[in-house]
């Protein structure tokens, strides 16, 4: 029960920090497409 409350509080703080604090970074689109290819080269 205590872990669920802690998780809910941390999740709420995360949502508030995303809304209140301006985010200047962005995710580069190639990170989504090339990620599995790079890891595939390491595994294979």
PDB file of C-alpha atoms in Angstrom:
ATOM      1  CA  UNK A   1       0.000   0.000   0.000  1.00  0.00           C
ATOM      2  CA  UNK A   2       2.783   2.417   0.912  1.00  0.00           C
ATOM      3  CA  UNK A   3       4.595   1.714  -2.361  1.00  0.00           C
ATOM      4  CA  UNK A   4       1.460   2.533  -4.355  1.00  0.00           C
ATOM      5  CA  UNK A   5       1.125   5.850  -2.542  1.00  0.00           C
ATOM      6  CA  UNK A   6       4.797   6.631  -3.108  1.00  0.00           C
ATOM      7  CA  UNK A   7       4.485   5.722  -6.788  1.00  0.00           C
ATOM      8  CA  UNK A   8       1.402   7.925  -7.178  1.00  0.00           C
ATOM      9  CA  UNK A   9       3.158  10.871  -5.538  1.00  0.00           C
ATOM     10  CA  UNK A  10       6.251  10.477  -7.715  1.00  0.00           C
ATOM     11  CA  UNK A  11       4.140  10.119 -10.861  1.00  0.00           C
ATOM     12  CA  UNK A  12       2.210  13.265  -9.968  1.00  0.00           C
ATOM     13  CA  UNK A  13       5.448  15.171  -9.354  1.00  0.00           C
ATOM     14  CA  UNK A  14       6.743  14.027 -12.737  1.00  0.00           C
ATOM     15  CA  UNK A  15       3.611  15.213 -14.524  1.00  0.00           C
ATOM     16  CA  UNK A  16       3.722  18.552 -12.718  1.00  0.00           C
ATOM     17  CA  UNK A  17       7.412  19.009 -13.559  1.00  0.00           C
ATOM     18  CA  UNK A  18       6.724  18.375 -17.249  1.00  0.00           C
ATOM     19  CA  UNK A  19       3.855  20.868 -17.306  1.00  0.00           C
ATOM     20  CA  UNK A  20       5.417  23.629 -15.178  1.00  0.00           C
ATOM     21  CA  UNK A  21       9.095  23.491 -16.163  1.00  0.00           C
ATOM     22  CA  UNK A  22       9.663  24.353 -19.827  1.00  0.00           C
ATOM     23  CA  UNK A  23      11.280  21.544 -21.799  1.00  0.00           C
ATOM     24  CA  UNK A  24      13.816  22.773 -24.355  1.00  0.00           C
ATOM     25  CA  UNK A  25      15.100  19.405 -25.505  1.00  0.00           C
ATOM     26  CA  UNK A  26      13.589  17.084 -28.056  1.00  0.00           C
ATOM     27  CA  UNK A  27      13.924  13.462 -29.085  1.00  0.00           C
ATOM     28  CA  UNK A  28      15.583  12.994 -32.445  1.00  0.00           C
ATOM     29  CA  UNK A  29      13.376  10.901 -34.775  1.00  0.00           C
ATOM     30  CA  UNK A  30      16.253   8.617 -35.769  1.00  0.00           C
ATOM     31  CA  UNK A  31      16.501   7.370 -32.194  1.00  0.00           C
ATOM     32  CA  UNK A  32      13.285   5.438 -32.728  1.00  0.00           C
ATOM     33  CA  UNK A  33      14.243   3.955 -36.089  1.00  0.00           C
ATOM     34  CA  UNK A  34      17.948   3.208 -35.675  1.00  0.00           C
ATOM     35  CA  UNK A  35      17.916   1.988 -32.064  1.00  0.00           C
ATOM     36  CA  UNK A  36      17.047  -1.659 -32.849  1.00  0.00           C
ATOM     37  CA  UNK A  37      19.476  -1.720 -35.796  1.00  0.00           C
ATOM     38  CA  UNK A  38      22.403  -0.620 -33.655  1.00  0.00           C
ATOM     39  CA  UNK A  39      21.598  -3.149 -30.929  1.00  0.00           C
ATOM     40  CA  UNK A  40      21.077  -5.837 -33.578  1.00  0.00           C
ATOM     41  CA  UNK A  41      24.634  -5.283 -34.771  1.00  0.00           C
ATOM     42  CA  UNK A  42      25.933  -5.766 -31.248  1.00  0.00           C
ATOM     43  CA  UNK A  43      23.914  -8.942 -30.644  1.00  0.00           C
ATOM     44  CA  UNK A  44      24.471 -10.514 -34.048  1.00  0.00           C
TER      45      UNK A  44
END
